[in-house]
PDB file of C-alpha atoms in Angstrom:
ATOM      1  CA  UNK A   1      15.573 -14.237  24.100  1.00 70.00           C
ATOM      2  CA  UNK A   2      14.677 -14.321  20.754  1.00 81.00           C
ATOM      3  CA  UNK A   3      16.484 -16.390  18.437  1.00 91.00           C
ATOM      4  CA  UNK A   4      15.161 -15.754  14.975  1.00 95.00           C
ATOM      5  CA  UNK A   5      13.736 -12.268  14.326  1.00 95.00           C
ATOM      6  CA  UNK A   6      11.815 -10.718  11.556  1.00 96.00           C
ATOM      7  CA  UNK A   7      12.325  -6.885  12.510  1.00 92.00           C
ATOM      8  CA  UNK A   8       9.488  -5.786  10.153  1.00 95.00           C
ATOM      9  CA  UNK A   9       5.739  -6.410  11.175  1.00 94.00           C
ATOM     10  CA  UNK A  10       4.685  -5.704   7.904  1.00 96.00           C
ATOM     11  CA  UNK A  11       5.649  -5.128   4.465  1.00 97.00           C
ATOM     12  CA  UNK A  12       3.233  -3.307   1.773  1.00 98.00           C
ATOM     13  CA  UNK A  13       4.043  -3.945  -2.121  1.00 98.00           C
ATOM     14  CA  UNK A  14       2.537  -2.683  -5.490  1.00 98.00           C
ATOM     15  CA  UNK A  15       1.762  -6.116  -7.638  1.00 98.00           C
ATOM     16  CA  UNK A  16       4.594  -7.141 -10.167  1.00 97.00           C
ATOM     17  CA  UNK A  17       7.113  -5.706  -7.755  1.00 98.00           C
ATOM     18  CA  UNK A  18       9.381  -6.858  -5.847  1.00 98.00           C
ATOM     19  CA  UNK A  19       8.678  -8.202  -2.322  1.00 98.00           C
ATOM     20  CA  UNK A  20      11.824  -8.590   0.290  1.00 98.00           C
ATOM     21  CA  UNK A  21      11.217 -10.098   3.362  1.00 98.00           C
ATOM     22  CA  UNK A  22      14.453 -10.287   5.950  1.00 98.00           C
ATOM     23  CA  UNK A  23      15.279 -12.362   8.879  1.00 98.00           C
ATOM     24  CA  UNK A  24      18.177 -12.668  11.628  1.00 97.00           C
ATOM     25  CA  UNK A  25      19.195 -14.949  13.889  1.00 96.00           C
ATOM     26  CA  UNK A  26      21.674 -14.866  16.840  1.00 95.00           C
ATOM     27  CA  UNK A  27      22.602 -18.810  17.123  1.00 90.00           C
ATOM     28  CA  UNK A  28      25.720 -19.787  14.823  1.00 90.00           C
ATOM     29  CA  UNK A  29      24.248 -23.397  15.631  1.00 89.00           C
ATOM     30  CA  UNK A  30      21.607 -22.797  12.569  1.00 91.00           C
ATOM     31  CA  UNK A  31      21.948 -25.276   9.788  1.00 89.00           C
ATOM     32  CA  UNK A  32      18.742 -25.129   7.666  1.00 92.00           C
ATOM     33  CA  UNK A  33      16.389 -22.328   7.709  1.00 95.00           C
ATOM     34  CA  UNK A  34      13.027 -22.524   6.244  1.00 96.00           C
ATOM     35  CA  UNK A  35      10.270 -19.969   4.781  1.00 98.00           C
ATOM     36  CA  UNK A  36       6.664 -20.481   5.439  1.00 98.00           C
ATOM     37  CA  UNK A  37       3.736 -18.829   4.577  1.00 97.00           C
ATOM     38  CA  UNK A  38       0.081 -18.504   6.536  1.00 95.00           C
ATOM     39  CA  UNK A  39      -3.294 -17.476   6.368  1.00 93.00           C
ATOM     40  CA  UNK A  40      -5.469 -16.706   9.359  1.00 88.00           C
ATOM     41  CA  UNK A  41      -6.813 -19.846  11.371  1.00 87.00           C
ATOM     42  CA  UNK A  42      -5.139 -21.846   9.084  1.00 92.00           C
ATOM     43  CA  UNK A  43      -1.505 -23.610   9.408  1.00 94.00           C
ATOM     44  CA  UNK A  44       1.563 -22.733   7.707  1.00 96.00           C
ATOM     45  CA  UNK A  45       2.640 -24.388   4.403  1.00 96.00           C
ATOM     46  CA  UNK A  46       6.182 -24.252   3.320  1.00 96.00           C
ATOM     47  CA  UNK A  47       7.470 -22.345   0.857  1.00 97.00           C
ATOM     48  CA  UNK A  48      10.990 -22.852   0.365  1.00 97.00           C
ATOM     49  CA  UNK A  49      14.038 -23.797   2.592  1.00 95.00           C
ATOM     50  CA  UNK A  50      18.437 -22.648   2.172  1.00 95.00           C
ATOM     51  CA  UNK A  51      20.901 -25.373   4.188  1.00 92.00           C
ATOM     52  CA  UNK A  52      23.950 -23.463   5.656  1.00 92.00           C
ATOM     53  CA  UNK A  53      26.514 -24.906   2.799  1.00 93.00           C
ATOM     54  CA  UNK A  54      24.543 -22.725   0.285  1.00 94.00           C
ATOM     55  CA  UNK A  55      23.926 -19.038   0.047  1.00 96.00           C
ATOM     56  CA  UNK A  56      21.219 -19.075  -2.632  1.00 97.00           C
ATOM     57  CA  UNK A  57      18.303 -21.587  -3.333  1.00 97.00           C
ATOM     58  CA  UNK A  58      15.589 -20.543  -5.775  1.00 97.00           C
ATOM     59  CA  UNK A  59      12.152 -22.004  -6.801  1.00 97.00           C
ATOM     60  CA  UNK A  60      10.173 -20.522  -9.251  1.00 97.00           C
ATOM     61  CA  UNK A  61       9.320 -16.700  -8.238  1.00 98.00           C
ATOM     62  CA  UNK A  62      10.976 -17.429  -4.237  1.00 98.00           C
ATOM     63  CA  UNK A  63      14.302 -17.001  -4.063  1.00 98.00           C
ATOM     64  CA  UNK A  64      15.970 -17.435  -0.386  1.00 98.00           C
ATOM     65  CA  UNK A  65      19.709 -15.634   0.278  1.00 98.00           C
ATOM     66  CA  UNK A  66      21.694 -16.546   3.129  1.00 97.00           C
ATOM     67  CA  UNK A  67      24.349 -14.961   4.392  1.00 97.00           C
ATOM     68  CA  UNK A  68      25.950 -16.836   7.313  1.00 95.00           C
ATOM     69  CA  UNK A  69      28.491 -13.742   8.648  1.00 95.00           C
ATOM     70  CA  UNK A  70      25.882 -11.450   8.958  1.00 97.00           C
ATOM     71  CA  UNK A  71      23.530 -14.516  10.432  1.00 96.00           C
ATOM     72  CA  UNK A  72      20.897 -13.004   8.094  1.00 97.00           C
ATOM     73  CA  UNK A  73      18.680 -14.399   5.115  1.00 97.00           C
ATOM     74  CA  UNK A  74      15.726 -12.893   2.915  1.00 98.00           C
ATOM     75  CA  UNK A  75      13.136 -14.445   0.764  1.00 98.00           C
ATOM     76  CA  UNK A  76      12.997 -12.524  -2.467  1.00 98.00           C
ATOM     77  CA  UNK A  77       9.543 -13.171  -4.495  1.00 98.00           C
ATOM     78  CA  UNK A  78       9.294 -11.699  -7.845  1.00 98.00           C
ATOM     79  CA  UNK A  79       7.230 -10.734  -9.378  1.00 98.00           C
ATOM     80  CA  UNK A  80       4.560 -10.542  -6.503  1.00 98.00           C
ATOM     81  CA  UNK A  81       0.820 -11.613  -6.817  1.00 97.00           C
ATOM     82  CA  UNK A  82      -1.870 -10.450  -4.633  1.00 96.00           C
ATOM     83  CA  UNK A  83      -2.331 -13.611  -3.660  1.00 95.00           C
ATOM     84  CA  UNK A  84       0.996 -13.237  -1.917  1.00 97.00           C
ATOM     85  CA  UNK A  85      -0.605 -11.640   0.506  1.00 97.00           C
ATOM     86  CA  UNK A  86      -0.380 -13.423   3.898  1.00 97.00           C
ATOM     87  CA  UNK A  87       2.302 -13.941   6.948  1.00 96.00           C
ATOM     88  CA  UNK A  88       5.299 -14.848   6.547  1.00 98.00           C
ATOM     89  CA  UNK A  89       7.939 -16.907   9.188  1.00 97.00           C
ATOM     90  CA  UNK A  90      11.076 -17.944   8.808  1.00 97.00           C
ATOM     91  CA  UNK A  91      12.400 -20.406  11.171  1.00 95.00           C
ATOM     92  CA  UNK A  92      16.049 -21.855  11.367  1.00 94.00           C
ATOM     93  CA  UNK A  93      16.917 -25.050  13.056  1.00 90.00           C
ATOM     94  CA  UNK A  94      20.387 -27.050  14.150  1.00 82.00           C
ATOM     95  CA  UNK A  95      20.780 -30.567  14.833  1.00 71.00           C
ATOM     96  CA  UNK A  96      22.092 -31.459  18.381  1.00 63.00           C
ATOM     97  CA  UNK A  97      20.309 -34.672  18.786  1.00 57.00           C
ATOM     98  CA  UNK A  98      17.302 -32.897  19.445  1.00 63.00           C
ATOM     99  CA  UNK A  99      16.128 -31.693  16.055  1.00 77.00           C
ATOM    100  CA  UNK A 100      13.417 -28.618  16.289  1.00 87.00           C
ATOM    101  CA  UNK A 101      12.348 -25.442  14.405  1.00 91.00           C
ATOM    102  CA  UNK A 102      12.546 -21.818  15.923  1.00 92.00           C
ATOM    103  CA  UNK A 103      10.293 -19.309  14.081  1.00 94.00           C
ATOM    104  CA  UNK A 104      10.442 -15.688  14.063  1.00 95.00           C
ATOM    105  CA  UNK A 105       7.684 -13.635  14.788  1.00 93.00           C
ATOM    106  CA  UNK A 106       6.425 -12.805  10.957  1.00 95.00           C
ATOM    107  CA  UNK A 107       6.041 -10.506   8.465  1.00 97.00           C
ATOM    108  CA  UNK A 108       2.381  -9.934   6.927  1.00 96.00           C
ATOM    109  CA  UNK A 109       2.594  -8.958   3.408  1.00 98.00           C
ATOM    110  CA  UNK A 110       0.071  -7.398   1.749  1.00 98.00           C
ATOM    111  CA  UNK A 111       0.127  -6.949  -2.466  1.00 98.00           C
ATOM    112  CA  UNK A 112      -1.532  -3.860  -3.737  1.00 96.00           C
ATOM    113  CA  UNK A 113      -3.490  -4.655  -6.665  1.00 91.00           C
TER     114      UNK A 113
ATOM    115  CA  UNK B   1      -4.500 -38.281   1.588  1.00 60.00           C
ATOM    116  CA  UNK B   2      -1.557 -37.649   3.330  1.00 68.00           C
ATOM    117  CA  UNK B   3      -0.975 -35.491   6.073  1.00 93.00           C
ATOM    118  CA  UNK B   4      -1.557 -34.364   9.382  1.00 96.00           C
ATOM    119  CA  UNK B   5      -4.960 -33.684  11.306  1.00 96.00           C
ATOM    120  CA  UNK B   6      -5.870 -31.815  14.187  1.00 96.00           C
ATOM    121  CA  UNK B   7      -9.168 -31.809  16.137  1.00 93.00           C
ATOM    122  CA  UNK B   8     -11.271 -30.267  17.112  1.00 93.00           C
ATOM    123  CA  UNK B   9     -11.014 -26.831  14.634  1.00 93.00           C
ATOM    124  CA  UNK B  10     -12.836 -24.955  17.636  1.00 94.00           C
ATOM    125  CA  UNK B  11     -12.055 -25.899  21.696  1.00 94.00           C
ATOM    126  CA  UNK B  12     -13.765 -23.966  24.322  1.00 93.00           C
ATOM    127  CA  UNK B  13     -12.960 -24.522  27.930  1.00 90.00           C
ATOM    128  CA  UNK B  14     -13.983 -23.247  31.391  1.00 91.00           C
ATOM    129  CA  UNK B  15     -11.159 -22.300  33.957  1.00 89.00           C
ATOM    130  CA  UNK B  16     -10.168 -25.077  35.981  1.00 88.00           C
ATOM    131  CA  UNK B  17     -10.617 -27.724  33.265  1.00 92.00           C
ATOM    132  CA  UNK B  18      -8.076 -29.625  31.223  1.00 94.00           C
ATOM    133  CA  UNK B  19      -8.202 -30.393  27.780  1.00 95.00           C
ATOM    134  CA  UNK B  20      -6.511 -32.762  25.305  1.00 96.00           C
ATOM    135  CA  UNK B  21      -5.856 -31.336  21.566  1.00 96.00           C
ATOM    136  CA  UNK B  22      -5.511 -34.136  19.292  1.00 97.00           C
ATOM    137  CA  UNK B  23      -2.807 -34.681  16.649  1.00 97.00           C
ATOM    138  CA  UNK B  24      -2.634 -37.229  13.984  1.00 97.00           C
ATOM    139  CA  UNK B  25      -0.209 -37.785  10.917  1.00 97.00           C
ATOM    140  CA  UNK B  26      -0.261 -40.184   8.329  1.00 96.00           C
ATOM    141  CA  UNK B  27       3.278 -39.331   6.607  1.00 95.00           C
ATOM    142  CA  UNK B  28       5.115 -42.131   8.713  1.00 94.00           C
ATOM    143  CA  UNK B  29       7.166 -39.005   9.793  1.00 93.00           C
ATOM    144  CA  UNK B  30       9.596 -39.855  13.019  1.00 92.00           C
ATOM    145  CA  UNK B  31       9.288 -36.232  14.670  1.00 93.00           C
ATOM    146  CA  UNK B  32       6.468 -34.484  15.944  1.00 95.00           C
ATOM    147  CA  UNK B  33       5.725 -30.539  17.367  1.00 96.00           C
ATOM    148  CA  UNK B  34       3.464 -28.611  19.037  1.00 97.00           C
ATOM    149  CA  UNK B  35       3.593 -24.608  18.675  1.00 97.00           C
ATOM    150  CA  UNK B  36       1.001 -22.074  20.280  1.00 96.00           C
ATOM    151  CA  UNK B  37       0.396 -18.877  18.289  1.00 95.00           C
ATOM    152  CA  UNK B  38      -0.410 -15.562  19.600  1.00 91.00           C
ATOM    153  CA  UNK B  39      -0.802 -12.214  18.205  1.00 81.00           C
ATOM    154  CA  UNK B  40       2.350 -10.642  17.883  1.00 75.00           C
ATOM    155  CA  UNK B  41       4.376 -13.061  18.800  1.00 79.00           C
ATOM    156  CA  UNK B  42       5.216 -15.897  15.856  1.00 87.00           C
ATOM    157  CA  UNK B  43       4.912 -19.625  16.707  1.00 94.00           C
ATOM    158  CA  UNK B  44       6.316 -20.567  20.048  1.00 94.00           C
ATOM    159  CA  UNK B  45       7.470 -24.026  20.777  1.00 94.00           C
ATOM    160  CA  UNK B  46       5.690 -26.063  23.601  1.00 97.00           C
ATOM    161  CA  UNK B  47       6.835 -29.783  23.392  1.00 96.00           C
ATOM    162  CA  UNK B  48       8.457 -32.008  20.476  1.00 94.00           C
ATOM    163  CA  UNK B  49       8.995 -35.428  19.986  1.00 94.00           C
ATOM    164  CA  UNK B  50      11.390 -37.178  18.213  1.00 90.00           C
ATOM    165  CA  UNK B  51      10.800 -41.151  18.401  1.00 90.00           C
ATOM    166  CA  UNK B  52       7.976 -42.839  20.059  1.00 93.00           C
ATOM    167  CA  UNK B  53       7.794 -42.909  23.675  1.00 95.00           C
ATOM    168  CA  UNK B  54       9.927 -39.583  23.984  1.00 93.00           C
ATOM    169  CA  UNK B  55       9.816 -36.356  23.998  1.00 95.00           C
ATOM    170  CA  UNK B  56      11.445 -32.664  24.833  1.00 93.00           C
ATOM    171  CA  UNK B  57      10.016 -29.367  26.757  1.00 95.00           C
ATOM    172  CA  UNK B  58      10.236 -26.429  24.080  1.00 93.00           C
ATOM    173  CA  UNK B  59      10.158 -22.957  25.299  1.00 91.00           C
ATOM    174  CA  UNK B  60       7.086 -22.710  26.984  1.00 95.00           C
ATOM    175  CA  UNK B  61       5.972 -25.834  28.316  1.00 97.00           C
ATOM    176  CA  UNK B  62       4.719 -24.929  31.556  1.00 96.00           C
ATOM    177  CA  UNK B  63       1.028 -25.825  31.831  1.00 96.00           C
ATOM    178  CA  UNK B  64       1.111 -28.436  29.274  1.00 97.00           C
ATOM    179  CA  UNK B  65       2.000 -31.949  29.047  1.00 97.00           C
ATOM    180  CA  UNK B  66       1.978 -34.612  25.848  1.00 98.00           C
ATOM    181  CA  UNK B  67       2.304 -38.258  25.333  1.00 97.00           C
ATOM    182  CA  UNK B  68       3.966 -40.343  21.956  1.00 97.00           C
ATOM    183  CA  UNK B  69       2.690 -43.488  22.781  1.00 97.00           C
ATOM    184  CA  UNK B  70       2.518 -44.512  19.039  1.00 96.00           C
ATOM    185  CA  UNK B  71       4.243 -42.560  16.052  1.00 96.00           C
ATOM    186  CA  UNK B  72       0.927 -41.465  14.561  1.00 97.00           C
ATOM    187  CA  UNK B  73      -0.454 -39.214  17.606  1.00 98.00           C
ATOM    188  CA  UNK B  74       0.917 -36.664  19.500  1.00 98.00           C
ATOM    189  CA  UNK B  75      -2.073 -34.964  21.600  1.00 98.00           C
ATOM    190  CA  UNK B  76      -1.396 -32.470  23.794  1.00 98.00           C
ATOM    191  CA  UNK B  77      -3.231 -31.873  27.059  1.00 97.00           C
ATOM    192  CA  UNK B  78      -3.875 -27.920  28.212  1.00 96.00           C
ATOM    193  CA  UNK B  79      -3.663 -28.429  32.079  1.00 94.00           C
ATOM    194  CA  UNK B  80      -5.653 -25.794  34.417  1.00 89.00           C
ATOM    195  CA  UNK B  81      -1.762 -24.942  35.649  1.00 89.00           C
ATOM    196  CA  UNK B  82      -1.598 -22.912  32.328  1.00 90.00           C
ATOM    197  CA  UNK B  83      -2.135 -19.502  32.788  1.00 89.00           C
ATOM    198  CA  UNK B  84      -3.305 -18.075  29.620  1.00 91.00           C
ATOM    199  CA  UNK B  85      -4.350 -20.967  27.425  1.00 93.00           C
ATOM    200  CA  UNK B  86      -6.438 -19.001  24.945  1.00 94.00           C
ATOM    201  CA  UNK B  87      -4.570 -19.114  21.623  1.00 95.00           C
ATOM    202  CA  UNK B  88      -3.893 -20.935  18.208  1.00 96.00           C
ATOM    203  CA  UNK B  89      -2.515 -24.429  18.781  1.00 97.00           C
ATOM    204  CA  UNK B  90      -0.208 -25.726  16.047  1.00 97.00           C
ATOM    205  CA  UNK B  91       1.074 -29.301  15.403  1.00 97.00           C
ATOM    206  CA  UNK B  92       3.448 -30.484  12.702  1.00 96.00           C
ATOM    207  CA  UNK B  93       5.533 -33.644  11.945  1.00 96.00           C
ATOM    208  CA  UNK B  94       8.443 -33.900   9.891  1.00 92.00           C
ATOM    209  CA  UNK B  95      10.906 -36.513   8.677  1.00 87.00           C
ATOM    210  CA  UNK B  96      13.830 -34.938  11.102  1.00 76.00           C
ATOM    211  CA  UNK B  97      17.407 -33.094   9.770  1.00 73.00           C
ATOM    212  CA  UNK B  98      17.667 -31.067   6.683  1.00 76.00           C
ATOM    213  CA  UNK B  99      13.932 -31.218   5.594  1.00 85.00           C
ATOM    214  CA  UNK B 100      10.662 -29.022   6.481  1.00 90.00           C
ATOM    215  CA  UNK B 101       8.094 -30.136   9.004  1.00 92.00           C
ATOM    216  CA  UNK B 102       4.240 -30.217   7.469  1.00 95.00           C
ATOM    217  CA  UNK B 103       1.763 -28.491   9.798  1.00 97.00           C
ATOM    218  CA  UNK B 104      -2.110 -29.472  10.791  1.00 97.00           C
ATOM    219  CA  UNK B 105      -4.899 -26.813  10.255  1.00 96.00           C
ATOM    220  CA  UNK B 106      -4.696 -25.759  13.656  1.00 96.00           C
ATOM    221  CA  UNK B 107      -7.017 -25.511  16.492  1.00 96.00           C
ATOM    222  CA  UNK B 108      -8.425 -22.638  18.365  1.00 95.00           C
ATOM    223  CA  UNK B 109      -8.909 -22.705  22.189  1.00 95.00           C
ATOM    224  CA  UNK B 110     -11.114 -20.550  24.137  1.00 94.00           C
ATOM    225  CA  UNK B 111     -11.180 -20.048  27.421  1.00 91.00           C
ATOM    226  CA  UNK B 112     -14.687 -18.827  28.761  1.00 87.00           C
TER     227      UNK B 112
END
Protein backbone atom coordinates (compact mmCIF):
# COMPACT_ATOMS: atom_id res chain seq x y z
CA UNK A 1 0.00 0.00 0.00
CA UNK A 2 1.63 3.21 -1.21
CA UNK A 3 1.33 5.77 1.59
CA UNK A 4 2.97 8.55 -0.43
CA UNK A 5 1.97 8.96 -4.07
CA UNK A 6 3.27 11.05 -6.92
CA UNK A 7 0.79 10.42 -9.70
CA UNK A 8 2.65 12.28 -12.45
CA UNK A 9 5.72 10.31 -13.58
CA UNK A 10 6.94 13.20 -15.71
CA UNK A 11 6.47 16.92 -16.34
CA UNK A 12 7.85 19.26 -19.01
CA UNK A 13 7.97 23.03 -18.49
CA UNK A 14 9.41 25.93 -20.45
CA UNK A 15 12.34 27.79 -18.93
CA UNK A 16 11.16 30.77 -16.87
CA UNK A 17 7.70 29.32 -16.23
CA UNK A 18 6.38 27.76 -13.05
CA UNK A 19 6.84 24.05 -12.33
CA UNK A 20 4.27 22.46 -10.02
CA UNK A 21 4.95 19.00 -8.67
CA UNK A 22 2.26 17.23 -6.67
CA UNK A 23 2.23 14.64 -3.93
CA UNK A 24 -0.60 12.91 -2.04
CA UNK A 25 -0.42 10.91 1.17
CA UNK A 26 -2.77 8.63 3.03
CA UNK A 27 -1.42 8.44 6.58
CA UNK A 28 -2.85 11.23 8.75
CA UNK A 29 -0.06 10.61 11.30
CA UNK A 30 2.57 12.11 9.00
CA UNK A 31 3.79 15.35 10.54
CA UNK A 32 6.80 16.35 8.45
CA UNK A 33 7.14 16.50 4.69
CA UNK A 34 10.20 16.90 2.49
CA UNK A 35 11.16 17.32 -1.15
CA UNK A 36 14.36 15.90 -2.60
CA UNK A 37 15.98 16.34 -6.01
CA UNK A 38 17.86 13.47 -7.62
CA UNK A 39 20.14 13.09 -10.62
CA UNK A 40 20.83 9.66 -12.16
CA UNK A 41 23.35 7.49 -10.29
CA UNK A 42 23.56 10.01 -7.43
CA UNK A 43 22.01 10.26 -3.99
CA UNK A 44 19.01 12.58 -3.48
CA UNK A 45 19.71 16.07 -2.19
CA UNK A 46 17.37 17.83 0.19
CA UNK A 47 15.44 20.81 -1.20
CA UNK A 48 12.81 22.01 1.22
CA UNK A 49 10.57 20.75 4.00
CA UNK A 50 7.41 21.67 5.85
CA UNK A 51 5.99 20.80 9.23
CA UNK A 52 2.33 19.84 9.56
CA UNK A 53 1.72 22.94 11.69
CA UNK A 54 2.37 25.13 8.65
CA UNK A 55 0.71 25.40 5.26
CA UNK A 56 3.52 27.08 3.33
CA UNK A 57 7.29 27.25 3.37
CA UNK A 58 9.42 29.24 0.98
CA UNK A 59 13.13 29.10 0.13
CA UNK A 60 14.25 31.16 -2.82
CA UNK A 61 12.67 29.81 -5.99
CA UNK A 62 11.14 26.86 -4.14
CA UNK A 63 7.85 26.92 -2.24
CA UNK A 64 6.09 23.98 -0.66
CA UNK A 65 2.36 24.09 0.09
CA UNK A 66 0.61 21.70 2.44
CA UNK A 67 -3.14 21.04 2.48
CA UNK A 68 -3.73 18.74 5.43
CA UNK A 69 -7.45 18.31 4.89
CA UNK A 70 -6.79 17.05 1.36
CA UNK A 71 -3.62 15.19 2.39
CA UNK A 72 -1.83 16.93 -0.45
CA UNK A 73 1.39 18.84 -0.86
CA UNK A 74 2.94 20.56 -3.82
CA UNK A 75 6.31 21.99 -4.78
CA UNK A 76 6.40 25.16 -6.85
CA UNK A 77 9.57 26.19 -8.67
CA UNK A 78 9.56 29.74 -10.02
CA UNK A 79 11.17 30.56 -12.37
CA UNK A 80 12.13 27.13 -13.67
CA UNK A 81 15.68 26.74 -14.99
CA UNK A 82 17.26 24.02 -17.18
CA UNK A 83 19.41 22.97 -14.19
CA UNK A 84 16.21 22.06 -12.36
CA UNK A 85 15.77 19.09 -14.70
CA UNK A 86 15.92 16.03 -12.42
CA UNK A 87 13.70 13.55 -10.61
CA UNK A 88 11.88 15.01 -7.62
CA UNK A 89 10.78 12.87 -4.69
CA UNK A 90 8.42 13.85 -1.94
CA UNK A 91 8.77 12.15 1.41
CA UNK A 92 6.77 12.04 4.62
CA UNK A 93 7.61 11.08 8.15
CA UNK A 94 5.93 10.59 11.49
CA UNK A 95 7.26 10.23 14.98
CA UNK A 96 6.03 7.21 16.80
CA UNK A 97 9.13 6.06 18.61
CA UNK A 98 10.76 5.04 15.37
CA UNK A 99 11.36 7.92 13.01
CA UNK A 100 11.46 6.99 9.33
CA UNK A 101 10.90 8.58 5.92
CA UNK A 102 8.47 7.19 3.34
CA UNK A 103 9.12 8.27 -0.25
CA UNK A 104 6.92 8.64 -3.29
CA UNK A 105 7.80 7.19 -6.70
CA UNK A 106 9.16 10.45 -8.06
CA UNK A 107 8.36 12.90 -10.87
CA UNK A 108 10.84 13.53 -13.66
CA UNK A 109 10.95 17.25 -14.42
CA UNK A 110 12.33 18.48 -17.71
CA UNK A 111 12.83 22.21 -18.13
CA UNK A 112 13.05 23.16 -21.79
CA UNK A 113 15.38 26.00 -22.81
CA UNK B 1 34.43 17.08 5.08
CA UNK B 2 31.21 16.13 6.80
CA UNK B 3 28.97 13.69 5.00
CA UNK B 4 27.97 10.15 4.22
CA UNK B 5 30.25 7.80 2.34
CA UNK B 6 29.02 4.70 0.58
CA UNK B 7 31.41 2.19 -0.88
CA UNK B 8 31.92 0.76 -3.37
CA UNK B 9 30.12 2.80 -6.05
CA UNK B 10 29.71 -0.28 -8.28
CA UNK B 11 29.54 -3.87 -7.08
CA UNK B 12 29.13 -7.12 -8.96
CA UNK B 13 28.04 -10.30 -7.26
CA UNK B 14 27.61 -13.84 -8.42
CA UNK B 15 24.31 -15.52 -7.74
CA UNK B 16 24.29 -17.30 -4.39
CA UNK B 17 26.89 -15.04 -2.78
CA UNK B 18 26.40 -12.64 0.10
CA UNK B 19 27.75 -9.12 -0.30
CA UNK B 20 28.14 -6.24 2.16
CA UNK B 21 27.64 -2.57 1.29
CA UNK B 22 29.42 -0.03 3.42
CA UNK B 23 27.92 3.20 4.81
CA UNK B 24 29.83 5.60 7.07
CA UNK B 25 28.76 9.03 8.33
CA UNK B 26 30.62 11.70 10.30
CA UNK B 27 27.64 13.98 10.85
CA UNK B 28 27.06 12.67 14.39
CA UNK B 29 23.56 11.59 13.40
CA UNK B 30 21.73 9.11 15.58
CA UNK B 31 19.50 7.68 12.84
CA UNK B 32 20.63 5.80 9.74
CA UNK B 33 18.65 4.28 6.89
CA UNK B 34 19.00 1.98 3.89
CA UNK B 35 16.83 2.42 0.81
CA UNK B 36 16.64 0.62 -2.49
CA UNK B 37 15.76 2.33 -5.78
CA UNK B 38 14.33 0.43 -8.73
CA UNK B 39 13.08 2.07 -11.95
CA UNK B 40 9.59 3.51 -11.46
CA UNK B 41 9.34 2.46 -7.82
CA UNK B 42 10.90 5.32 -5.95
CA UNK B 43 12.90 4.72 -2.79
CA UNK B 44 11.84 1.79 -0.66
CA UNK B 45 12.97 1.43 2.95
CA UNK B 46 14.96 -1.71 3.76
CA UNK B 47 16.19 -1.17 7.33
CA UNK B 48 16.66 1.74 9.69
CA UNK B 49 18.35 2.35 13.01
CA UNK B 50 17.62 5.01 15.61
CA UNK B 51 20.51 4.22 17.97
CA UNK B 52 23.55 1.99 18.25
CA UNK B 53 22.82 -1.73 18.64
CA UNK B 54 19.20 -1.28 17.60
CA UNK B 55 17.53 -1.45 14.18
CA UNK B 56 14.11 -2.08 12.66
CA UNK B 57 12.87 -3.68 9.46
CA UNK B 58 11.50 -1.44 6.77
CA UNK B 59 9.05 -2.35 4.04
CA UNK B 60 11.32 -4.73 2.09
CA UNK B 61 13.71 -6.28 4.65
CA UNK B 62 13.51 -9.87 3.41
CA UNK B 63 16.88 -11.11 2.14
CA UNK B 64 18.82 -8.30 3.83
CA UNK B 65 20.61 -7.91 7.16
CA UNK B 66 22.24 -4.98 8.95
CA UNK B 67 24.29 -4.18 12.03
CA UNK B 68 24.80 -0.98 14.02
CA UNK B 69 27.81 -1.55 16.26
CA UNK B 70 29.05 2.03 15.94
CA UNK B 71 27.17 5.29 15.59
CA UNK B 72 29.10 6.12 12.42
CA UNK B 73 28.57 2.87 10.56
CA UNK B 74 25.52 0.99 9.23
CA UNK B 75 26.58 -1.79 6.81
CA UNK B 76 23.99 -3.64 4.75
CA UNK B 77 24.44 -7.29 3.77
CA UNK B 78 22.55 -8.54 0.73
CA UNK B 79 22.18 -12.25 1.27
CA UNK B 80 21.64 -15.05 -1.22
CA UNK B 81 18.02 -15.14 -0.04
CA UNK B 82 17.30 -11.82 -1.74
CA UNK B 83 15.61 -12.92 -4.96
CA UNK B 84 16.16 -9.78 -7.02
CA UNK B 85 19.18 -7.93 -5.60
CA UNK B 86 20.18 -5.94 -8.68
CA UNK B 87 19.35 -2.33 -7.77
CA UNK B 88 20.70 1.05 -6.69
CA UNK B 89 21.20 1.15 -2.90
CA UNK B 90 21.13 4.39 -0.95
CA UNK B 91 22.22 5.00 2.62
CA UNK B 92 21.03 8.03 4.60
CA UNK B 93 21.45 9.51 8.04
CA UNK B 94 19.51 12.09 10.00
CA UNK B 95 19.31 13.77 13.39
CA UNK B 96 15.75 12.58 13.94
CA UNK B 97 12.34 14.15 14.25
CA UNK B 98 11.57 17.28 12.30
CA UNK B 99 14.73 17.32 10.23
CA UNK B 100 15.91 16.10 6.88
CA UNK B 101 17.94 13.02 6.11
CA UNK B 102 21.17 13.26 4.15
CA UNK B 103 22.03 10.69 1.51
CA UNK B 104 25.21 9.08 0.29
CA UNK B 105 26.07 8.76 -3.39
CA UNK B 106 24.73 5.23 -3.67
CA UNK B 107 26.02 1.78 -4.61
CA UNK B 108 24.87 0.07 -7.77
CA UNK B 109 24.76 -3.69 -7.20
CA UNK B 110 24.58 -6.02 -10.18
CA UNK B 111 24.15 -9.76 -9.89
CA UNK B 112 25.93 -11.63 -12.68
